[in-house]
Amino acid sequence: MENEIFQLLIKADELATERDIEGYRDLFISNGEILFNNRIIAGKDNIADFVAQTWDKEPVGSVHLLFNPLVLSDEGDSALITTRLLILDPSDNQIWNSTKITHTLVKRNSKWQYKKRKVE
């Protein structure tokens, strides 16, 4: 897997931990999507609203950690990767949530961005 791709995946979780809504939304192409519980959240502004609401439901100071990246396809300017996301609650050092994430990435203007992030 290209280092740039891996760095994008890590950056998404760092921004989620930091609750940096604007930084997170900018990881997506303009018509990017998040798929969550059979819902499609499309467009950067809707993504920003969605993650703000989602992060507000998590424990204060929770940490997002990426594990087990598996490249399903890497075709030069697009990639499909699965990972495991752990969300840790710092108040008791326990796993608050664990879920599979499927990342659909595209390379535009020499920069990798999210086309879709599916939370399973």
Coordinates of C-alpha atoms in Angstrom, one line a residue, residues 48-104:
A48 CA -19.3 17.8 8.5
D49 CA -22.8 17.9 10.1
F50 CA -22.9 14.1 10.4
V51 CA -19.5 13.7 12.0
A52 CA -20.2 16.6 14.5
Q53 CA -23.4 14.8 15.6
T54 CA -21.6 11.4 15.7
W55 CA -18.6 12.6 17.7
D56 CA -20.9 14.3 20.2
K57 CA -22.3 10.9 21.1
E58 CA -18.9 9.4 21.9
P59 CA -17.2 9.5 25.3
V60 CA -15.4 12.8 26.0
G61 CA -11.8 12.5 24.8
S62 CA -12.4 9.2 23.0
V63 CA -9.6 8.1 20.7
H64 CA -10.0 6.6 17.2
L65 CA -7.5 3.9 16.3
L66 CA -7.0 2.2 12.9
F67 CA -6.1 -1.5 12.8
N68 CA -5.6 -4.2 10.2
P69 CA -5.5 -2.4 6.9
L70 CA -6.2 -4.8 4.0
V71 CA -5.9 -3.5 0.4
L72 CA -8.7 -5.0 -1.7
S73 CA -7.6 -3.1 -4.8
D74 CA -5.1 -0.5 -5.8
E75 CA -5.4 0.6 -9.4
G76 CA -3.1 3.7 -9.6
D77 CA -5.7 6.4 -9.1
S78 CA -8.2 4.5 -7.0
A79 CA -8.0 2.2 -4.0
L80 CA -10.3 0.1 -1.9
I81 CA -9.2 -0.8 1.6
T82 CA -10.8 -2.3 4.7
T83 CA -9.7 -1.5 8.3
R84 CA -10.9 -2.1 11.8
L85 CA -11.7 1.1 13.8
L86 CA -11.5 1.0 17.6
I87 CA -12.8 3.8 19.6
L88 CA -11.3 3.9 23.1
D89 CA -13.0 5.5 26.1
P90 CA -10.1 7.2 28.0
S91 CA -12.0 7.3 31.3
D92 CA -11.6 3.5 31.7
N93 CA -9.2 2.6 28.9
Q94 CA -11.9 0.3 27.4
I95 CA -13.0 -0.2 23.9
W96 CA -16.2 1.8 23.5
N97 CA -16.8 0.7 19.9
S98 CA -15.2 -1.5 17.2
T99 CA -16.3 -1.5 13.6
K100 CA -15.2 -2.4 10.1
I101 CA -14.6 0.5 7.8
T102 CA -14.4 0.2 4.0
H103 CA -12.5 3.1 2.4
T104 CA -12.9 4.0 -1.3

